[in-house]
Structure formats: C-alpha cells, structure tokens
Amino acid sequence: MIRLLLEVYELVINVLQSCMVSNFLIKCLGTKSDGRDSWIEYSTGAFITFAYLEVLNKITTFESIGIFLYLILSLFFSFCMLKGSAVEKVLTNIIMIFILAFSSLLSGGMIGIVVGKGFLEVVEIPSIRVVAIALNMLVLEMLFLFIIKLKRFVSKSDLKYMAILSGIPVFSIITCCIAIEIPRAHGQSQLIGILGIVCLIMLINVLCLILFALEHKQFSENIN
C-alpha cells in the first residue's frame, strides 16, 4: 500500500515538474505561434518531460547520463517549436538542465545532512524520499522564477557573456556526476575520478576569471 501511494505521489510530482519545465522554456524563448494555440507547445513540452521522467528515469539515474539524454530531447523540442536563435536555445536548455540537476542534488544533500545519510541513501528510503522530492520541487520553482526574472535584463548583445557563463553549469553538472560515482569506484578509477574533479574545479575557476575580466572591461568602457 505504501509503495502504491509513493508511486502515485511521484506520478503527480512528475506531472507538475513537466509543466514547470515546459513553462520555463516557453517563458524564456517564446513560441513560434506567437501566443496562438500556445497550449500545443505547453502540452508537447510537458509530455516530453513526463515521458522521460516515467520511462528513461526507470533505466538510468537522472543525475548521471540520463540528464544529458533529456538535454537532447529538450533541444529537439526547442528547435522545433520555440523561437529564439540557436545560441539562445542551447544556452536556455543548458541552464534548465543545470537547475534540474542542482535542485535535486541540493535538496537531497540538505535532507541527507539532517538525517545523516548520503545522497544515494536518501533517494532509496521511501519516507525520506517523499520529503526530498517536495523540497526539490520548491527549490526548482524558486530557481526557475529567478532565471525568468533575470533573463529580462539580458539582451542579445550579452550572448558572448552568456555562452561563457553557461560553461560553469555544464562543468558543474559533470563534476557532480563524477562525485556521485566516486564512492562506487575502486582503485585507479577512484583516483581518476578525483583528478577529474580537481581539473574541472580549476576549469570552472578559469571561466569565473574570464567573466570577471569581461565585466571589468565593460565597466571600464561605461566609465570612459
């Protein structure tokens, strides 16, 4: 009975998350129909996300290779049904994927700290999993709203800046994926994973320095 209730709960959550993701992409990029019959885009985006969560998520871990499989599906949907340039679509989807991964890891990590469990242990305990999923939805909605508000201040001239900025969430996701898999690895594989994380952290810091340099250059130009 408990297992059945958990499955129904996760089904409802997947529907809500699918609608949130679809709404985020459409708010950021807009629809090709310019408001006419936009329900088609909303329902198509939600269906793609829901299908992924219900089917592929049963096969592979969402925070691992599965998240990149979903990125491909999401890009296909964006290029077929949404407006914006190719760069805007890629950047928006990368940011969306980062939010999905980050919110999941953050909520699972927060719950894990409270109960004294690791991330992978949290998602395997039904009672704790329910709380973690609810917290994940809250964090997800807050991040989506923040990015939607932020995008209003980003113009097309900022695409170069945003392209570099998008590298940070991409490498952050890869770092998180490696970190999750390290406890399962042994011997040389574990050492390679640790070295990979160190290199990725260094790369992220380099990107931050580049962004700082661009900000400083823009600031100097505005003054002059």
mmCIF file of C-alpha atoms in Angstrom:
data_model
loop_
_atom_site.group_PDB
_atom_site.id
_atom_site.type_symbol
_atom_site.label_atom_id
_atom_site.label_comp_id
_atom_site.label_asym_id
_atom_site.label_seq_id
_atom_site.Cartn_x
_atom_site.Cartn_y
_atom_site.Cartn_z
ATOM 1 C CA MET A 1 0.000 0.000 0.000
ATOM 2 C CA ILE A 2 2.801 2.402 0.934
ATOM 3 C CA ARG A 3 4.632 1.577 -2.274
ATOM 4 C CA LEU A 4 1.482 2.304 -4.307
ATOM 5 C CA LEU A 5 0.990 5.674 -2.579
ATOM 6 C CA LEU A 6 4.625 6.566 -3.245
ATOM 7 C CA GLU A 7 4.225 5.736 -6.931
ATOM 8 C CA VAL A 8 1.083 7.900 -7.172
ATOM 9 C CA TYR A 9 2.887 10.717 -5.332
ATOM 10 C CA GLU A 10 5.853 10.562 -7.720
ATOM 11 C CA LEU A 11 3.483 10.443 -10.696
ATOM 12 C CA VAL A 12 1.801 13.677 -9.585
ATOM 13 C CA ILE A 13 5.196 15.287 -8.919
ATOM 14 C CA ASN A 14 6.415 14.283 -12.392
ATOM 15 C CA VAL A 15 3.363 15.917 -13.964
ATOM 16 C CA LEU A 16 3.959 19.130 -12.012
ATOM 17 C CA GLN A 17 7.680 19.133 -12.837
ATOM 18 C CA SER A 18 6.916 18.562 -16.510
ATOM 19 C CA CYS A 19 4.618 21.584 -16.555
ATOM 20 C CA MET A 20 7.239 23.698 -14.733
ATOM 21 C CA VAL A 21 9.960 22.792 -17.236
ATOM 22 C CA SER A 22 7.704 23.431 -20.225
ATOM 23 C CA ASN A 23 6.623 26.788 -18.794
ATOM 24 C CA PHE A 24 10.254 27.786 -18.131
ATOM 25 C CA LEU A 25 11.388 27.104 -21.695
ATOM 26 C CA ILE A 26 8.391 28.875 -23.222
ATOM 27 C CA LYS A 27 8.722 31.906 -20.927
ATOM 28 C CA CYS A 28 12.409 32.238 -21.818
ATOM 29 C CA LEU A 29 12.206 31.570 -25.559
ATOM 30 C CA GLY A 30 8.613 32.145 -26.622
ATOM 31 C CA THR A 31 6.563 30.086 -29.049
ATOM 32 C CA LYS A 32 6.659 30.212 -32.839
ATOM 33 C CA SER A 33 2.891 30.581 -32.867
ATOM 34 C CA ASP A 34 3.198 33.940 -31.009
ATOM 35 C CA GLY A 35 0.522 33.060 -28.492
ATOM 36 C CA ARG A 36 -1.846 31.398 -30.957
ATOM 37 C CA ASP A 37 -2.597 27.849 -29.834
ATOM 38 C CA SER A 38 0.352 28.022 -27.415
ATOM 39 C CA TRP A 39 -1.256 25.183 -25.474
ATOM 40 C CA ILE A 40 0.197 22.879 -28.130
ATOM 41 C CA GLU A 41 3.744 23.905 -27.202
ATOM 42 C CA TYR A 42 2.975 23.718 -23.477
ATOM 43 C CA SER A 43 1.440 20.252 -23.703
ATOM 44 C CA THR A 44 4.146 18.927 -26.049
ATOM 45 C CA GLY A 45 6.956 20.137 -23.797
ATOM 46 C CA ALA A 46 5.241 18.761 -20.705
ATOM 47 C CA PHE A 47 4.603 15.415 -22.399
ATOM 48 C CA ILE A 48 8.244 15.028 -23.485
ATOM 49 C CA THR A 49 9.479 15.747 -19.959
ATOM 50 C CA PHE A 50 6.872 13.495 -18.358
ATOM 51 C CA ALA A 51 7.653 10.635 -20.740
ATOM 52 C CA TYR A 52 11.332 10.956 -19.928
ATOM 53 C CA LEU A 53 10.772 11.002 -16.181
ATOM 54 C CA GLU A 54 8.471 7.995 -16.340
ATOM 55 C CA VAL A 55 10.424 5.852 -18.804
ATOM 56 C CA LEU A 56 14.116 6.695 -19.005
ATOM 57 C CA ASN A 57 14.379 7.582 -15.334
ATOM 58 C CA LYS A 58 13.485 3.966 -14.556
ATOM 59 C CA ILE A 59 16.550 2.847 -16.509
ATOM 60 C CA THR A 60 19.258 5.316 -15.549
ATOM 61 C CA THR A 61 19.945 7.767 -12.727
ATOM 62 C CA PHE A 62 18.661 11.240 -13.576
ATOM 63 C CA GLU A 63 21.719 12.979 -12.143
ATOM 64 C CA SER A 64 24.008 10.844 -14.295
ATOM 65 C CA ILE A 65 23.936 10.136 -18.043
ATOM 66 C CA GLY A 66 20.144 10.460 -18.085
ATOM 67 C CA ILE A 67 20.278 14.211 -17.692
ATOM 68 C CA PHE A 68 22.228 14.539 -20.938
ATOM 69 C CA LEU A 69 19.721 12.292 -22.724
ATOM 70 C CA TYR A 70 16.988 14.649 -21.588
ATOM 71 C CA LEU A 71 19.023 17.621 -22.843
ATOM 72 C CA ILE A 72 18.898 16.146 -26.347
ATOM 73 C CA LEU A 73 15.104 15.717 -26.143
ATOM 74 C CA SER A 74 14.656 19.217 -24.794
ATOM 75 C CA LEU A 75 16.817 20.748 -27.519
ATOM 76 C CA PHE A 76 14.790 18.899 -30.159
ATOM 77 C CA PHE A 77 11.588 20.358 -28.702
ATOM 78 C CA SER A 78 13.078 23.866 -28.522
ATOM 79 C CA PHE A 79 14.357 23.886 -32.102
ATOM 80 C CA CYS A 80 11.085 22.532 -33.474
ATOM 81 C CA MET A 81 8.514 24.574 -31.550
ATOM 82 C CA LEU A 82 10.128 27.563 -29.825
ATOM 83 C CA LYS A 83 11.537 30.888 -31.001
ATOM 84 C CA GLY A 84 14.990 32.338 -30.483
ATOM 85 C CA SER A 85 18.370 31.855 -32.105
ATOM 86 C CA ALA A 86 20.258 28.569 -31.942
ATOM 87 C CA VAL A 87 22.606 30.031 -29.316
ATOM 88 C CA GLU A 88 19.704 31.209 -27.152
ATOM 89 C CA LYS A 89 18.033 27.805 -27.329
ATOM 90 C CA VAL A 90 21.213 25.937 -26.406
ATOM 91 C CA LEU A 91 22.026 28.293 -23.533
ATOM 92 C CA THR A 92 18.478 28.210 -22.151
ATOM 93 C CA ASN A 93 18.401 24.411 -22.217
ATOM 94 C CA ILE A 94 21.819 24.138 -20.579
ATOM 95 C CA ILE A 95 20.679 26.446 -17.794
ATOM 96 C CA MET A 96 17.474 24.424 -17.416
ATOM 97 C CA ILE A 97 19.431 21.167 -17.140
ATOM 98 C CA PHE A 98 21.742 22.749 -14.564
ATOM 99 C CA ILE A 99 18.748 23.848 -12.482
ATOM 100 C CA LEU A 100 17.229 20.356 -12.592
ATOM 101 C CA ALA A 101 20.465 18.702 -11.514
ATOM 102 C CA PHE A 102 21.391 21.337 -8.937
ATOM 103 C CA SER A 103 17.970 21.399 -7.252
ATOM 104 C CA SER A 104 17.943 17.603 -6.994
ATOM 105 C CA LEU A 105 21.441 17.427 -5.532
ATOM 106 C CA LEU A 106 20.830 20.380 -3.209
ATOM 107 C CA SER A 107 17.550 19.079 -1.790
ATOM 108 C CA GLY A 108 18.916 15.539 -1.447
ATOM 109 C CA GLY A 109 22.060 16.859 0.198
ATOM 110 C CA MET A 110 20.133 19.046 2.650
ATOM 111 C CA ILE A 111 17.904 16.166 3.694
ATOM 112 C CA GLY A 112 20.948 13.894 3.895
ATOM 113 C CA ILE A 113 22.672 16.276 6.315
ATOM 114 C CA VAL A 114 19.602 16.335 8.568
ATOM 115 C CA VAL A 115 19.148 12.539 8.686
ATOM 116 C CA GLY A 116 22.847 11.679 8.464
ATOM 117 C CA LYS A 117 22.573 9.825 5.157
ATOM 118 C CA GLY A 118 24.373 10.070 1.831
ATOM 119 C CA PHE A 119 22.614 11.366 -1.299
ATOM 120 C CA LEU A 120 22.158 7.900 -2.811
ATOM 121 C CA GLU A 121 20.827 6.535 0.507
ATOM 122 C CA VAL A 122 18.294 9.359 0.792
ATOM 123 C CA VAL A 123 16.623 8.561 -2.534
ATOM 124 C CA GLU A 124 16.314 4.874 -1.608
ATOM 125 C CA ILE A 125 14.386 5.385 1.694
ATOM 126 C CA PRO A 126 10.665 5.974 0.881
ATOM 127 C CA SER A 127 9.783 8.208 3.858
ATOM 128 C CA ILE A 128 12.833 10.435 3.366
ATOM 129 C CA ARG A 129 12.448 10.374 -0.407
ATOM 130 C CA VAL A 130 8.979 11.944 -0.133
ATOM 131 C CA VAL A 131 10.359 14.930 1.792
ATOM 132 C CA ALA A 132 13.351 15.261 -0.545
ATOM 133 C CA ILE A 133 11.082 15.316 -3.609
ATOM 134 C CA ALA A 134 8.850 18.011 -2.087
ATOM 135 C CA LEU A 135 11.889 20.131 -1.190
ATOM 136 C CA ASN A 136 13.281 19.605 -4.680
ATOM 137 C CA MET A 137 10.086 20.984 -6.240
ATOM 138 C CA LEU A 138 10.272 24.074 -4.027
ATOM 139 C CA VAL A 139 13.922 24.755 -4.911
ATOM 140 C CA LEU A 140 13.202 24.064 -8.585
ATOM 141 C CA GLU A 141 10.349 26.578 -8.744
ATOM 142 C CA MET A 142 12.399 29.270 -6.982
ATOM 143 C CA LEU A 143 15.329 28.826 -9.376
ATOM 144 C CA PHE A 144 13.094 28.825 -12.462
ATOM 145 C CA LEU A 145 11.398 32.056 -11.355
ATOM 146 C CA PHE A 146 14.772 33.656 -10.631
ATOM 147 C CA ILE A 147 16.143 32.838 -14.107
ATOM 148 C CA ILE A 148 12.954 34.036 -15.823
ATOM 149 C CA LYS A 149 13.231 37.369 -13.987
ATOM 150 C CA LEU A 150 16.965 37.559 -14.710
ATOM 151 C CA LYS A 151 16.503 36.962 -18.440
ATOM 152 C CA ARG A 152 14.561 40.194 -18.750
ATOM 153 C CA PHE A 153 17.793 42.049 -18.013
ATOM 154 C CA VAL A 154 19.851 40.082 -20.542
ATOM 155 C CA SER A 155 19.960 41.481 -24.067
ATOM 156 C CA LYS A 156 21.094 39.835 -27.281
ATOM 157 C CA SER A 157 24.430 41.662 -27.003
ATOM 158 C CA ASP A 158 25.175 39.578 -23.910
ATOM 159 C CA LEU A 159 25.221 36.272 -25.812
ATOM 160 C CA LYS A 160 29.021 36.023 -25.723
ATOM 161 C CA TYR A 161 28.981 36.602 -21.997
ATOM 162 C CA MET A 162 26.169 34.076 -21.531
ATOM 163 C CA ALA A 163 27.965 31.499 -23.693
ATOM 164 C CA ILE A 164 30.964 31.597 -21.359
ATOM 165 C CA LEU A 165 28.693 31.696 -18.314
ATOM 166 C CA SER A 166 26.872 28.548 -19.482
ATOM 167 C CA GLY A 167 30.157 26.634 -19.253
ATOM 168 C CA ILE A 168 30.007 26.921 -15.462
ATOM 169 C CA PRO A 169 26.762 24.919 -15.028
ATOM 170 C CA VAL A 170 27.865 22.397 -17.672
ATOM 171 C CA PHE A 171 31.139 21.604 -15.916
ATOM 172 C CA SER A 172 29.385 21.781 -12.538
ATOM 173 C CA ILE A 173 26.954 19.051 -13.638
ATOM 174 C CA ILE A 174 29.827 16.878 -14.859
ATOM 175 C CA THR A 175 31.638 17.436 -11.555
ATOM 176 C CA CYS A 176 28.546 16.418 -9.562
ATOM 177 C CA CYS A 177 28.064 13.306 -11.699
ATOM 178 C CA ILE A 178 31.663 12.229 -11.105
ATOM 179 C CA ALA A 179 31.389 12.973 -7.376
ATOM 180 C CA ILE A 180 28.299 10.756 -7.073
ATOM 181 C CA GLU A 181 30.008 7.872 -8.845
ATOM 182 C CA ILE A 182 33.319 8.052 -6.890
ATOM 183 C CA PRO A 183 32.063 6.064 -3.837
ATOM 184 C CA ARG A 184 31.183 3.200 -6.186
ATOM 185 C CA ALA A 185 34.591 3.219 -7.879
ATOM 186 C CA HIS A 186 37.673 1.427 -6.640
ATOM 187 C CA GLY A 187 41.421 1.732 -7.056
ATOM 188 C CA GLN A 188 42.601 3.572 -10.135
ATOM 189 C CA SER A 189 39.089 4.522 -11.241
ATOM 190 C CA GLN A 190 38.550 6.376 -7.984
ATOM 191 C CA LEU A 191 41.844 8.248 -8.355
ATOM 192 C CA ILE A 192 40.960 9.222 -11.930
ATOM 193 C CA GLY A 193 37.606 10.496 -10.704
ATOM 194 C CA ILE A 194 39.220 12.636 -8.012
ATOM 195 C CA LEU A 195 41.728 14.021 -10.526
ATOM 196 C CA GLY A 196 38.875 14.787 -12.912
ATOM 197 C CA ILE A 197 37.030 16.735 -10.215
ATOM 198 C CA VAL A 198 40.155 18.749 -9.396
ATOM 199 C CA CYS A 199 40.658 19.624 -13.078
ATOM 200 C CA LEU A 200 37.008 20.589 -13.529
ATOM 201 C CA ILE A 201 37.071 22.830 -10.456
ATOM 202 C CA MET A 202 40.150 24.559 -11.849
ATOM 203 C CA LEU A 203 38.396 24.998 -15.214
ATOM 204 C CA ILE A 204 35.331 26.493 -13.517
ATOM 205 C CA ASN A 205 37.546 28.973 -11.709
ATOM 206 C CA VAL A 206 39.213 29.922 -15.005
ATOM 207 C CA LEU A 207 35.792 30.629 -16.514
ATOM 208 C CA CYS A 208 34.950 32.786 -13.498
ATOM 209 C CA LEU A 209 38.150 34.779 -14.047
ATOM 210 C CA ILE A 210 37.272 35.258 -17.729
ATOM 211 C CA LEU A 211 33.816 36.511 -16.768
ATOM 212 C CA PHE A 212 35.362 38.856 -14.223
ATOM 213 C CA ALA A 213 37.691 40.213 -16.911
ATOM 214 C CA LEU A 214 34.739 40.793 -19.261
ATOM 215 C CA GLU A 215 32.822 42.564 -16.505
ATOM 216 C CA HIS A 216 35.838 44.758 -15.748
ATOM 217 C CA LYS A 217 36.252 45.614 -19.440
ATOM 218 C CA GLN A 218 32.569 46.515 -19.751
ATOM 219 C CA PHE A 219 32.757 48.601 -16.590
ATOM 220 C CA SER A 220 35.804 50.492 -17.904
ATOM 221 C CA GLU A 221 34.069 51.157 -21.249
ATOM 222 C CA ASN A 222 31.000 52.510 -19.495
ATOM 223 C CA ILE A 223 33.135 54.882 -17.423
ATOM 224 C CA ASN A 224 35.021 56.163 -20.458
#
